[in-house]
Coordinates of C-alpha atoms in Angstrom, one line a residue:
M1 CA 0.0 0.0 0.0
K2 CA 2.8 2.4 0.9
T3 CA 4.7 1.4 -2.2
A4 CA 1.7 2.2 -4.4
L5 CA 1.2 5.5 -2.6
M6 CA 4.8 6.5 -3.1
K7 CA 4.6 5.6 -6.8
A8 CA 1.5 7.8 -7.1
L9 CA 3.2 10.7 -5.4
I10 CA 6.3 10.4 -7.6
L11 CA 4.1 10.3 -10.7
L12 CA 2.2 13.4 -9.5
L13 CA 5.4 15.3 -8.8
S14 CA 6.8 14.4 -12.2
L15 CA 3.7 15.7 -13.9
L16 CA 3.8 18.9 -11.9
L17 CA 7.5 19.4 -12.8
A18 CA 6.8 18.6 -16.5
G19 CA 3.9 21.1 -16.5
G20 CA 6.1 23.7 -14.9
L21 CA 8.8 23.2 -17.5
M22 CA 6.3 23.3 -20.3
S23 CA 4.8 26.5 -19.0
S24 CA 8.3 28.0 -18.6
C25 CA 9.3 27.0 -22.2
Q26 CA 6.1 28.5 -23.6
K27 CA 6.6 31.7 -21.7
E28 CA 10.2 31.9 -22.9
S29 CA 9.2 31.4 -26.5
Q30 CA 6.8 34.3 -26.3
E31 CA 9.3 36.7 -24.7
R32 CA 10.5 39.5 -26.9
L33 CA 13.8 38.7 -28.6
P34 CA 16.6 41.2 -28.1
D35 CA 17.3 43.8 -30.9
V36 CA 19.9 42.9 -33.4
V37 CA 23.3 44.6 -32.8
T38 CA 24.4 46.2 -36.1
Q39 CA 27.7 47.6 -37.3
G40 CA 26.2 50.9 -38.5
I41 CA 28.0 53.7 -40.3
P42 CA 30.5 55.8 -38.2
E43 CA 29.2 59.3 -37.6
N44 CA 31.2 62.4 -38.5
E45 CA 33.9 60.5 -40.3
K46 CA 35.6 62.9 -42.7
V47 CA 35.8 62.6 -46.5
K48 CA 39.3 61.9 -47.6
N49 CA 38.6 62.4 -51.3
T50 CA 35.9 62.3 -54.0
L51 CA 36.1 60.4 -57.2
V52 CA 34.0 59.4 -60.2
L53 CA 34.0 55.8 -61.2
D54 CA 31.9 54.5 -64.2
G55 CA 29.5 57.4 -63.7
F56 CA 29.2 56.9 -59.9
T57 CA 30.3 59.8 -57.7
I58 CA 31.8 58.3 -54.6
D59 CA 33.0 60.0 -51.3
V60 CA 35.8 58.0 -49.8
H61 CA 35.9 58.2 -46.0
I62 CA 38.5 56.6 -43.7
T63 CA 36.8 53.3 -43.2
Y64 CA 34.0 53.3 -45.8
A65 CA 33.0 54.6 -49.2
E66 CA 29.7 56.3 -49.9
I67 CA 28.0 56.5 -53.3
V68 CA 26.5 60.0 -53.5
G69 CA 25.4 60.3 -57.1
Y70 CA 25.2 58.8 -60.6
A71 CA 25.5 60.6 -63.9
G72 CA 25.8 57.6 -66.3
S73 CA 23.3 56.4 -68.9
D74 CA 23.0 52.7 -67.9
T75 CA 19.5 51.5 -66.9
E76 CA 20.7 48.3 -65.1
L77 CA 23.2 49.3 -62.5
V78 CA 25.8 47.1 -60.7
L79 CA 27.1 49.3 -57.9
P80 CA 30.8 49.3 -57.3
E81 CA 32.2 47.2 -54.4
S82 CA 34.9 49.6 -53.4
A83 CA 36.7 52.8 -54.2
T84 CA 40.6 53.0 -53.9
G85 CA 40.4 49.8 -51.9
V86 CA 37.8 51.1 -49.4
P87 CA 34.5 49.1 -49.3
V88 CA 31.2 50.7 -50.3
K89 CA 29.1 50.6 -47.2
L90 CA 26.6 53.4 -47.7
I91 CA 24.4 54.7 -50.5
G92 CA 24.1 58.4 -49.6
E93 CA 21.0 60.5 -49.2
A94 CA 19.1 61.1 -52.5
A95 CA 22.0 59.5 -54.4
F96 CA 19.7 58.2 -57.2
Q97 CA 16.5 60.2 -56.4
N98 CA 14.1 60.7 -59.3
Q99 CA 16.3 58.9 -61.9
T100 CA 13.4 57.5 -63.8
K101 CA 15.3 55.4 -66.4
I102 CA 16.9 53.0 -63.9
T103 CA 15.2 49.6 -64.1
K104 CA 17.4 47.3 -62.0
V105 CA 20.1 47.8 -59.3
T106 CA 22.5 45.2 -57.8
L107 CA 23.8 46.3 -54.4
P108 CA 27.5 45.7 -53.4
T109 CA 28.2 42.9 -51.0
S110 CA 29.8 45.2 -48.4
L111 CA 26.7 47.6 -48.2
L112 CA 25.3 48.2 -44.8
T113 CA 22.9 51.1 -45.3
V114 CA 20.6 52.4 -48.1
G115 CA 20.3 56.1 -47.2
R116 CA 17.3 58.4 -47.0
Y117 CA 15.6 59.1 -50.3
A118 CA 18.3 57.0 -52.1
F119 CA 16.0 55.6 -54.8
D120 CA 13.0 57.8 -54.1
G121 CA 11.0 58.5 -57.2
C122 CA 12.8 55.9 -59.4
T123 CA 9.5 55.0 -61.1
A124 CA 11.0 52.5 -63.6
L125 CA 13.0 50.6 -60.9
T126 CA 11.3 47.2 -60.6
E127 CA 14.1 45.0 -59.3
V128 CA 16.7 45.4 -56.6
V129 CA 19.2 42.6 -55.8
F130 CA 19.8 43.1 -52.1
N131 CA 23.1 41.9 -50.5
D132 CA 23.4 39.6 -47.5
G133 CA 24.7 41.7 -44.7
L134 CA 22.6 44.8 -45.4
E135 CA 21.5 46.3 -42.1
T136 CA 19.3 49.3 -42.7
V137 CA 16.8 50.6 -45.3
S138 CA 16.4 54.2 -44.3
D139 CA 13.4 56.6 -44.4
Y140 CA 12.0 57.2 -47.9
A141 CA 14.7 55.0 -49.4
F142 CA 12.4 53.4 -52.1
R143 CA 9.4 55.6 -51.9
N144 CA 7.4 55.9 -55.1
S145 CA 9.7 53.5 -56.9
G146 CA 8.5 50.8 -59.3
L147 CA 9.5 47.8 -57.1
T148 CA 7.4 44.7 -57.7
V149 CA 9.4 42.1 -55.8
L150 CA 11.0 42.7 -52.4
N151 CA 13.6 40.1 -51.2
L152 CA 15.2 41.7 -48.1
P153 CA 17.9 39.6 -46.4
D154 CA 17.4 38.5 -42.8
S155 CA 20.4 40.8 -41.8
V156 CA 18.1 43.8 -42.2
A157 CA 17.3 45.2 -38.8
G158 CA 15.8 48.6 -39.7
I159 CA 13.0 49.5 -42.1
G160 CA 12.5 53.2 -41.9
K161 CA 9.3 55.3 -42.3
Y162 CA 7.9 55.7 -45.8
S163 CA 10.7 53.4 -47.0
F164 CA 8.5 51.4 -49.5
Y165 CA 5.6 53.9 -49.7
Q166 CA 3.4 53.3 -52.7
T167 CA 5.6 50.7 -54.4
K168 CA 4.2 47.8 -56.4
I169 CA 5.4 44.9 -54.3
E170 CA 3.1 41.9 -54.3
A171 CA 4.4 39.9 -51.4
L172 CA 6.3 40.8 -48.2
V173 CA 8.4 38.7 -45.8
I174 CA 9.6 40.8 -42.9
P175 CA 13.3 40.0 -42.3
D176 CA 14.1 38.1 -39.0
G177 CA 16.2 41.0 -37.7
V178 CA 13.4 43.6 -37.7
S179 CA 11.8 44.4 -34.4
R180 CA 9.6 47.3 -35.5
L181 CA 8.2 48.7 -38.7
G182 CA 8.6 52.4 -39.3
K183 CA 5.4 54.4 -39.8
Y184 CA 4.0 54.5 -43.4
A185 CA 6.6 51.9 -44.5
F186 CA 4.3 50.1 -46.9
Y187 CA 1.5 52.7 -47.1
G188 CA -0.4 52.5 -50.4
C189 CA 1.2 49.3 -51.7
Q190 CA -1.9 48.4 -53.6
S191 CA -0.6 45.3 -55.2
L192 CA 0.4 43.7 -51.8
T193 CA -1.5 40.5 -51.3
S194 CA 0.4 38.8 -48.4
V195 CA 2.5 39.6 -45.4
E196 CA 4.7 37.2 -43.4
F197 CA 5.9 38.5 -40.1
C198 CA 9.1 37.6 -38.3
P199 CA 9.6 36.3 -34.7
R200 CA 11.4 39.5 -33.5
L201 CA 8.7 42.0 -34.5
Y202 CA 7.0 43.6 -31.6
E203 CA 5.5 46.8 -33.1
I204 CA 3.6 47.6 -36.3
G205 CA 3.9 51.3 -36.6
E206 CA 1.4 54.0 -37.6
R207 CA -0.2 53.6 -41.0
V208 CA 2.3 50.9 -42.0
F209 CA -0.2 49.1 -44.3
Y210 CA -2.7 51.9 -44.8
N211 CA -4.5 51.6 -48.2
C212 CA -3.0 48.3 -49.1
T213 CA -6.2 47.5 -51.0
A214 CA -5.3 43.9 -52.2
L215 CA -4.3 42.6 -48.8
R216 CA -6.9 39.9 -47.8
E217 CA -5.7 37.9 -44.7
V218 CA -3.3 38.7 -41.9
V219 CA -2.1 36.7 -38.9
I220 CA -0.4 38.9 -36.2
P221 CA 2.3 36.9 -34.4
K222 CA 2.3 36.6 -30.6
T223 CA 5.4 38.8 -30.4
V224 CA 3.6 41.8 -31.6
T225 CA 2.4 43.8 -28.6
E226 CA 1.4 47.0 -30.3
I227 CA -0.4 48.0 -33.5
G228 CA -0.2 51.7 -34.3
D229 CA -2.9 54.1 -35.4
Y230 CA -4.6 53.4 -38.7
A231 CA -2.1 50.6 -39.4
F232 CA -4.5 48.6 -41.6
S233 CA -7.0 51.4 -42.4
T234 CA -8.6 51.4 -45.8
C235 CA -7.4 47.8 -46.6
T236 CA -10.7 47.4 -48.4
A237 CA -10.2 43.7 -49.4
L238 CA -9.1 42.6 -45.9
T239 CA -11.5 39.9 -44.8
K240 CA -9.7 38.2 -41.9
I241 CA -7.2 39.3 -39.3
V242 CA -6.1 37.0 -36.4
I243 CA -4.8 38.8 -33.3
P244 CA -3.3 37.1 -30.2
D245 CA -4.0 38.0 -26.6
E246 CA -0.5 39.4 -26.3
T247 CA -1.3 42.3 -28.6
A248 CA -2.2 44.6 -25.7
A249 CA -2.2 48.0 -27.5
I250 CA -4.3 48.6 -30.6
G251 CA -4.3 52.2 -31.8
E252 CA -7.0 54.5 -33.2
G253 CA -8.7 53.7 -36.4
V254 CA -6.6 50.6 -37.1
F255 CA -9.3 48.9 -39.2
M256 CA -11.2 51.9 -40.3
N257 CA -12.7 51.6 -43.8
C258 CA -12.2 47.8 -43.9
P259 CA -15.8 46.9 -44.8
N260 CA -15.3 43.2 -45.2
L261 CA -13.2 42.5 -42.1
T262 CA -13.8 40.0 -39.4
M263 CA -11.5 40.0 -36.4
Y264 CA -10.5 36.7 -34.8
A265 CA -9.0 36.8 -31.3
P266 CA -9.4 35.3 -27.9
A267 CA -12.4 36.3 -25.8
G268 CA -11.6 39.1 -23.4
S269 CA -8.6 40.3 -25.4
E270 CA -7.8 43.8 -26.3
A271 CA -8.8 42.9 -29.9
E272 CA -12.3 42.1 -28.7
R273 CA -12.5 45.4 -26.8
C274 CA -11.3 47.2 -29.9
A275 CA -14.0 45.5 -32.0
S276 CA -16.6 46.4 -29.5
R277 CA -15.6 50.0 -29.3
N278 CA -15.5 50.4 -33.1
R279 CA -18.3 48.0 -34.0
Y280 CA -16.1 45.7 -36.0
R281 CA -17.2 42.1 -36.7
F282 CA -15.6 39.8 -34.2
Q283 CA -15.3 36.1 -33.5
A284 CA -13.8 34.7 -30.3
V285 CA -11.3 31.9 -31.1
D286 CA -8.5 30.0 -29.5
Y287 CA -5.6 31.7 -31.2
D288 CA -3.2 28.7 -31.5
E289 CA -5.9 26.3 -32.6
F290 CA -7.4 28.7 -35.1
V291 CA -4.0 29.5 -36.6
R292 CA -3.1 25.8 -36.8
E293 CA -6.4 24.9 -38.5
S294 CA -5.9 27.8 -40.9
D295 CA -2.5 26.5 -42.0
T296 CA -3.9 23.0 -42.8

């Protein structure tokens, strides 16, 4: 009798420990991953000299070279890897802005940053071959360009505001290094039909997907704790968005002018309260089970 009782107690203790470990693992898997540490571009590093190479104007600093302009006639550009032996790590502000004849760009393997307005207004630019190791796509970098395909490497940690504003990209995979999306980043991308988020993302900024009128279904990952104001507003084709309980902050007008939308989220979640406040259609679901069934 004592032996049976001891066995039962040991079994119960084992189950409790296993449950505790499982809960701990689940909790750990949902914790926010640390931001990626990037090399970045040194600030205030002086220009040693400026040269022109195959139509590219390049400022050579001490540890890096910066492409600052282009005066050539080619429409498909392969950007130089280096200048006087110094690696090209930066495309400078507005370096190719409003150059409407450029159709394709291949970035150098050493590049770390695409600067502000770098390809802004390049309306014929449909293809960019991004390099592994790229860290930052700065504000307005490809705004109003003709991009149709976007294959950002997982090394990218920063996507700035307005960076792909009103481009023609059709599918989006957020790189694994990105923790937040700058406001207006994909505003008005009216050909965008699908978005795949990454495990490090914790914030979808203001108006990031505003007026993405071809976007139909979205699953917000558990890592996302905040969705900014009007983030999905005027996504008129959006029929389904799945939101976890972990998303504790949902801004103003996030789903305004989404007439076909139904929100799916756990009962008692912030998503349900948002739906109630704004009279959005809502269906209570078990998040994990619903996502699993949707994937099959």
